[in-house]
GROMACS .gro file of C-alpha atoms in nm:
model
  226
    1MET     CA    1  -0.001  -0.015   0.006
    2ALA     CA    2   0.290   0.222   0.083
    3SER     CA    3   0.456   0.162  -0.248
    4THR     CA    4   0.164   0.226  -0.453
    5ASP     CA    5   0.119   0.585  -0.275
    6HIS     CA    6   0.501   0.660  -0.368
    7GLU     CA    7   0.435   0.572  -0.737
    8ASP     CA    8   0.127   0.758  -0.758
    9ARG     CA    9   0.293   1.096  -0.600
   10ARG     CA   10   0.591   1.042  -0.857
   11ASP     CA   11   0.361   1.012  -1.146
   12GLU     CA   12   0.192   1.316  -1.021
   13GLU     CA   13   0.528   1.491  -1.009
   14GLU     CA   14   0.634   1.397  -1.360
   15THR     CA   15   0.326   1.510  -1.512
   16THR     CA   16   0.344   1.844  -1.350
   17VAL     CA   17   0.690   1.884  -1.469
   18ALA     CA   18   0.599   1.791  -1.840
   19ALA     CA   19   0.339   2.029  -1.812
   20GLU     CA   20   0.548   2.306  -1.710
   21ASP     CA   21   0.785   2.232  -2.034
   22GLU     CA   22   0.495   2.217  -2.284
   23ASP     CA   23   0.531   2.496  -2.509
   24THR     CA   24   0.192   2.666  -2.531
   25GLY     CA   25   0.283   2.878  -2.832
   26ALA     CA   26   0.167   3.188  -2.667
   27HIS     CA   27   0.382   3.514  -2.752
   28ILE     CA   28   0.412   3.796  -2.521
   29ALA     CA   29   0.510   4.111  -2.671
   30PRO     CA   30   0.761   4.322  -2.467
   31ILE     CA   31   0.647   4.635  -2.272
   32VAL     CA   32   0.939   4.860  -2.374
   33LYS     CA   33   1.126   4.796  -2.712
   34LEU     CA   34   1.487   4.875  -2.692
   35GLU     CA   35   1.683   4.983  -2.985
   36GLU     CA   36   2.038   4.897  -3.056
   37VAL     CA   37   2.283   5.198  -2.978
   38ALA     CA   38   2.623   5.205  -3.116
   39VAL     CA   39   2.878   5.256  -2.825
   40THR     CA   40   3.180   5.498  -2.940
   41THR     CA   41   3.493   5.529  -2.718
   42GLY     CA   42   3.645   5.838  -2.905
   43GLU     CA   43   3.933   5.622  -3.018
   44GLU     CA   44   3.766   5.515  -3.351
   45HIS     CA   45   4.015   5.760  -3.563
   46GLU     CA   46   4.327   5.673  -3.371
   47ASP     CA   47   4.573   5.391  -3.401
   48ALA     CA   48   4.736   5.278  -3.075
   49ILE     CA   49   5.098   5.278  -3.089
   50LEU     CA   50   5.154   5.169  -2.731
   51ASP     CA   51   4.907   4.971  -2.466
   52MET     CA   52   5.046   4.865  -2.149
   53LYS     CA   53   4.874   4.769  -1.814
   54ALA     CA   54   5.004   5.000  -1.541
   55LYS     CA   55   4.906   5.193  -1.195
   56LEU     CA   56   4.874   5.574  -1.219
   57TYR     CA   57   4.906   5.834  -0.961
   58ARG     CA   58   4.866   6.200  -0.949
   59PHE     CA   59   5.045   6.435  -0.673
   60ASP     CA   60   4.787   6.615  -0.461
   61LYS     CA   61   4.956   6.979  -0.413
   62ASP     CA   62   4.705   7.058  -0.108
   63GLY     CA   63   4.765   6.704   0.069
   64ASN     CA   64   5.128   6.719  -0.070
   65GLN     CA   65   5.124   6.358  -0.134
   66TRP     CA   66   5.062   6.108  -0.430
   67LYS     CA   67   4.704   5.957  -0.474
   68GLU     CA   68   4.619   5.676  -0.673
   69ARG     CA   69   4.409   5.749  -0.994
   70GLY     CA   70   4.365   5.378  -1.115
   71VAL     CA   71   4.493   5.059  -1.238
   72GLY     CA   72   4.428   4.988  -1.606
   73ALA     CA   73   4.571   5.013  -1.945
   74VAL     CA   74   4.770   5.296  -2.064
   75LYS     CA   75   4.775   5.387  -2.454
   76LEU     CA   76   4.956   5.630  -2.671
   77LEU     CA   77   4.695   5.696  -2.939
   78LYS     CA   78   4.830   5.829  -3.295
   79HIS     CA   79   4.538   6.029  -3.489
   80LYS     CA   80   4.514   5.867  -3.856
   81GLU     CA   81   4.469   6.211  -4.013
   82THR     CA   82   4.652   6.482  -3.783
   83GLY     CA   83   4.914   6.258  -3.657
   84LYS     CA   84   4.880   6.412  -3.326
   85VAL     CA   85   4.956   6.130  -3.034
   86ARG     CA   86   4.767   6.183  -2.696
   87LEU     CA   87   4.787   5.948  -2.387
   88VAL     CA   88   4.476   5.817  -2.261
   89MET     CA   89   4.431   5.565  -1.939
   90ARG     CA   90   4.119   5.404  -1.834
   91GLN     CA   91   4.046   5.205  -1.517
   92SER     CA   92   4.029   4.839  -1.581
   93LYS     CA   93   3.680   4.753  -1.418
   94THR     CA   94   3.474   5.095  -1.462
   95LEU     CA   95   3.657   5.221  -1.793
   96LYS     CA   96   3.690   5.556  -1.612
   97ILE     CA   97   3.939   5.798  -1.795
   98CYS     CA   98   4.204   5.895  -1.523
   99ALA     CA   99   4.448   6.080  -1.779
  100ASN     CA  100   4.372   6.209  -2.126
  101HIS     CA  101   4.619   6.474  -2.256
  102LEU     CA  102   4.840   6.524  -2.579
  103VAL     CA  103   5.193   6.436  -2.576
  104LEU     CA  104   5.357   6.786  -2.671
  105PRO     CA  105   5.703   6.855  -2.785
  106THR     CA  106   5.773   7.005  -2.438
  107MET     CA  107   5.688   6.729  -2.252
  108SER     CA  108   5.960   6.522  -2.057
  109VAL     CA  109   5.933   6.199  -1.877
  110GLN     CA  110   6.175   6.116  -1.614
  111GLU     CA  111   6.251   5.813  -1.402
  112HIS     CA  112   6.114   5.837  -1.058
  113ALA     CA  113   6.380   5.852  -0.769
  114GLY     CA  114   6.434   5.534  -0.590
  115ASN     CA  115   6.217   5.324  -0.846
  116ASP     CA  116   6.322   5.222  -1.174
  117LYS     CA  117   5.959   5.070  -1.244
  118SER     CA  118   5.839   5.398  -1.210
  119CYS     CA  119   5.861   5.738  -1.422
  120VAL     CA  120   5.718   6.095  -1.358
  121TRP     CA  121   5.597   6.373  -1.616
  122HIS     CA  122   5.391   6.710  -1.616
  123ALA     CA  123   5.101   6.753  -1.837
  124ALA     CA  124   4.791   6.965  -1.896
  125ASP     CA  125   4.528   6.716  -1.843
  126TYR     CA  126   4.169   6.690  -1.944
  127ALA     CA  127   4.051   6.367  -1.763
  128ASP     CA  128   3.823   6.542  -1.527
  129GLY     CA  129   3.652   6.746  -1.821
  130GLU     CA  130   3.880   7.084  -1.773
  131LEU     CA  131   4.242   7.151  -1.832
  132LYS     CA  132   4.445   7.129  -1.514
  133ASP     CA  133   4.815   7.116  -1.482
  134GLU     CA  134   4.903   6.780  -1.333
  135LEU     CA  135   5.215   6.581  -1.203
  136PHE     CA  136   5.165   6.234  -1.279
  137CYS     CA  137   5.373   5.916  -1.181
  138ILE     CA  138   5.320   5.575  -1.328
  139ARG     CA  139   5.440   5.234  -1.238
  140PHE     CA  140   5.484   4.900  -1.429
  141ALA     CA  141   5.514   4.565  -1.354
  142SER     CA  142   5.865   4.556  -1.474
  143VAL     CA  143   6.164   4.788  -1.550
  144GLN     CA  144   6.126   4.670  -1.909
  145ASN     CA  145   5.774   4.825  -1.951
  146CYS     CA  146   5.874   5.127  -1.766
  147LYS     CA  147   6.169   5.186  -2.007
  148ALA     CA  148   5.968   5.091  -2.309
  149PHE     CA  149   5.686   5.337  -2.213
  150MET     CA  150   5.962   5.634  -2.185
  151GLU     CA  151   6.137   5.530  -2.482
  152LYS     CA  152   5.816   5.554  -2.672
  153ILE     CA  153   5.742   5.908  -2.529
  154GLU     CA  154   6.064   6.023  -2.642
  155GLU     CA  155   6.026   5.890  -2.983
  156VAL     CA  156   5.713   6.080  -3.037
  157VAL     CA  157   5.846   6.394  -2.877
  158ASP     CA  158   6.158   6.394  -3.117
  159ALA     CA  159   5.938   6.312  -3.423
  160GLN     CA  160   5.735   6.648  -3.353
  161GLY     CA  161   6.052   6.853  -3.307
  162THR     CA  162   5.996   7.258  -3.238
  163PRO     CA  163   5.672   7.365  -3.366
  164LYS     CA  164   5.729   7.605  -3.686
  165GLY     CA  165   5.506   7.878  -3.519
  166GLU     CA  166   5.712   7.899  -3.216
  167SER     CA  167   6.042   7.879  -3.394
  168ASP     CA  168   5.926   8.187  -3.610
  169GLU     CA  169   5.792   8.365  -3.289
  170GLY     CA  170   6.106   8.313  -3.101
  171ALA     CA  171   6.314   8.446  -3.426
  172ALA     CA  172   6.113   8.749  -3.436
  173ALA     CA  173   6.124   8.796  -3.076
  174SER     CA  174   6.517   8.785  -3.087
  175GLU     CA  175   6.496   9.015  -3.361
  176LEU     CA  176   6.295   9.265  -3.217
  177ILE     CA  177   6.495   9.252  -2.895
  178GLU     CA  178   6.817   9.301  -3.102
  179LYS     CA  179   6.691   9.611  -3.280
  180LEU     CA  180   6.576   9.748  -2.959
  181ASN     CA  181   6.942   9.729  -2.803
  182VAL     CA  182   7.075   9.870  -3.114
  183GLY     CA  183   6.839  10.153  -3.094
  184GLU     CA  184   6.912  10.222  -2.725
  185SER     CA  185   7.289  10.206  -2.801
  186LYS     CA  186   7.249  10.458  -3.082
  187SER     CA  187   7.036  10.682  -2.871
  188GLU     CA  188   7.295  10.673  -2.595
  189ASP     CA  189   7.581  10.754  -2.836
  190LYS     CA  190   7.378  11.051  -2.952
  191ALA     CA  191   7.287  11.178  -2.609
  192GLY     CA  192   7.673  11.129  -2.509
  193GLU     CA  193   7.785  11.345  -2.814
  194ALA     CA  194   7.518  11.599  -2.751
  195ALA     CA  195   7.578  11.665  -2.379
  196PRO     CA  196   7.955  11.786  -2.423
  197ALA     CA  197   7.831  12.011  -2.703
  198ALA     CA  198   7.575  12.161  -2.472
  199ALA     CA  199   7.811  12.180  -2.198
  200LYS     CA  200   8.059  12.386  -2.398
  201GLU     CA  201   7.763  12.622  -2.522
  202VAL     CA  202   7.658  12.716  -2.171
  203LYS     CA  203   8.040  12.763  -2.074
  204LYS     CA  204   8.057  13.010  -2.345
  205GLU     CA  205   7.780  13.222  -2.274
  206ALA     CA  206   7.886  13.203  -1.905
  207ASP     CA  207   8.220  13.347  -2.015
  208ASP     CA  208   8.051  13.617  -2.241
  209GLU     CA  209   7.846  13.729  -1.952
  210HIS     CA  210   8.148  13.759  -1.712
  211GLU     CA  211   8.353  13.923  -1.984
  212LYS     CA  212   8.098  14.182  -2.058
  213PRO     CA  213   8.083  14.415  -1.739
  214ALA     CA  214   8.467  14.432  -1.757
  215ALA     CA  215   8.469  14.577  -2.107
  216GLU     CA  216   8.213  14.829  -2.000
  217LYS     CA  217   8.385  14.921  -1.702
  218LYS     CA  218   8.701  15.013  -1.899
  219GLU     CA  219   8.504  15.209  -2.172
  220ALA     CA  220   8.397  15.416  -1.845
  221GLU     CA  221   8.721  15.501  -1.717
  222ALA     CA  222   8.883  15.583  -2.063
  223PRO     CA  223   8.934  15.949  -2.073
  224SER     CA  224   8.733  16.161  -2.301
  225SER     CA  225   8.903  16.276  -2.644
  226ALA     CA  226   8.713  16.611  -2.592
   0.00000   0.00000   0.00000
C-alpha cells in the first residue's frame, strides 16, 4: 500500500514537470522596445602605438602627497589624419578615464627617484573635463615596460620637433630685442655726443656774460677825447 502511494506521487510530479515544459505557443510582446545603440569610445580615428597595463598616481598639491588614480591600460593613440598623439588611460573595471592629454614637444618623462619601474611627468590633463596642470607618476610591472614607455614618449616628442610657429615667434622676438638694443645704444651715443656740445655752449655763454661787465668798465674809465 505504501509503495503504491509512492508511485502515484511520483507520477503526479512527472506530469506536473511535463506540463511546465510544454510550449503553449503563446507570444508575449515586450512592454518597452529597446533599440540598438552604437557605443563609441572616441578612439575610432586613432591607432594605438602603445598599450600597457600600469598603475597611475597624481600628486595632490593640497595634501602634499601622491594619490592613486587607478589601475588599467595606458595607451598612446595616434590620430590617423592629424598625426597628433595623446596619452589615454582608463580604469580596468569601470573604464573611467584617469588620464587624457596630448603628448607635446615640451613633454619630458623622467625616471622616478628610487624606483626604476616608475616614471613621472607634467601635463595639461583633461581627464576631469577641464584642463589641469597635473604631475603624474606611473608604475609598471617590470623595468622593461617602464623603459619601453619612456622610450616611446621620447620617440613621439623627437618626431614632433619644435613647432614652426614657436620657432618663427622666437626668431621674431630675438630680432626685435636686438633692434631695441641697437636703437638704445645709438640713442645713448647721440645723447653722449650732444651733452659735451651743450656743456661747451653753456660755458661759452657764461664766459661772455663775465667778460661783458669788464669791457663796459674799461670804456667808462677811458678819458674823453674832448
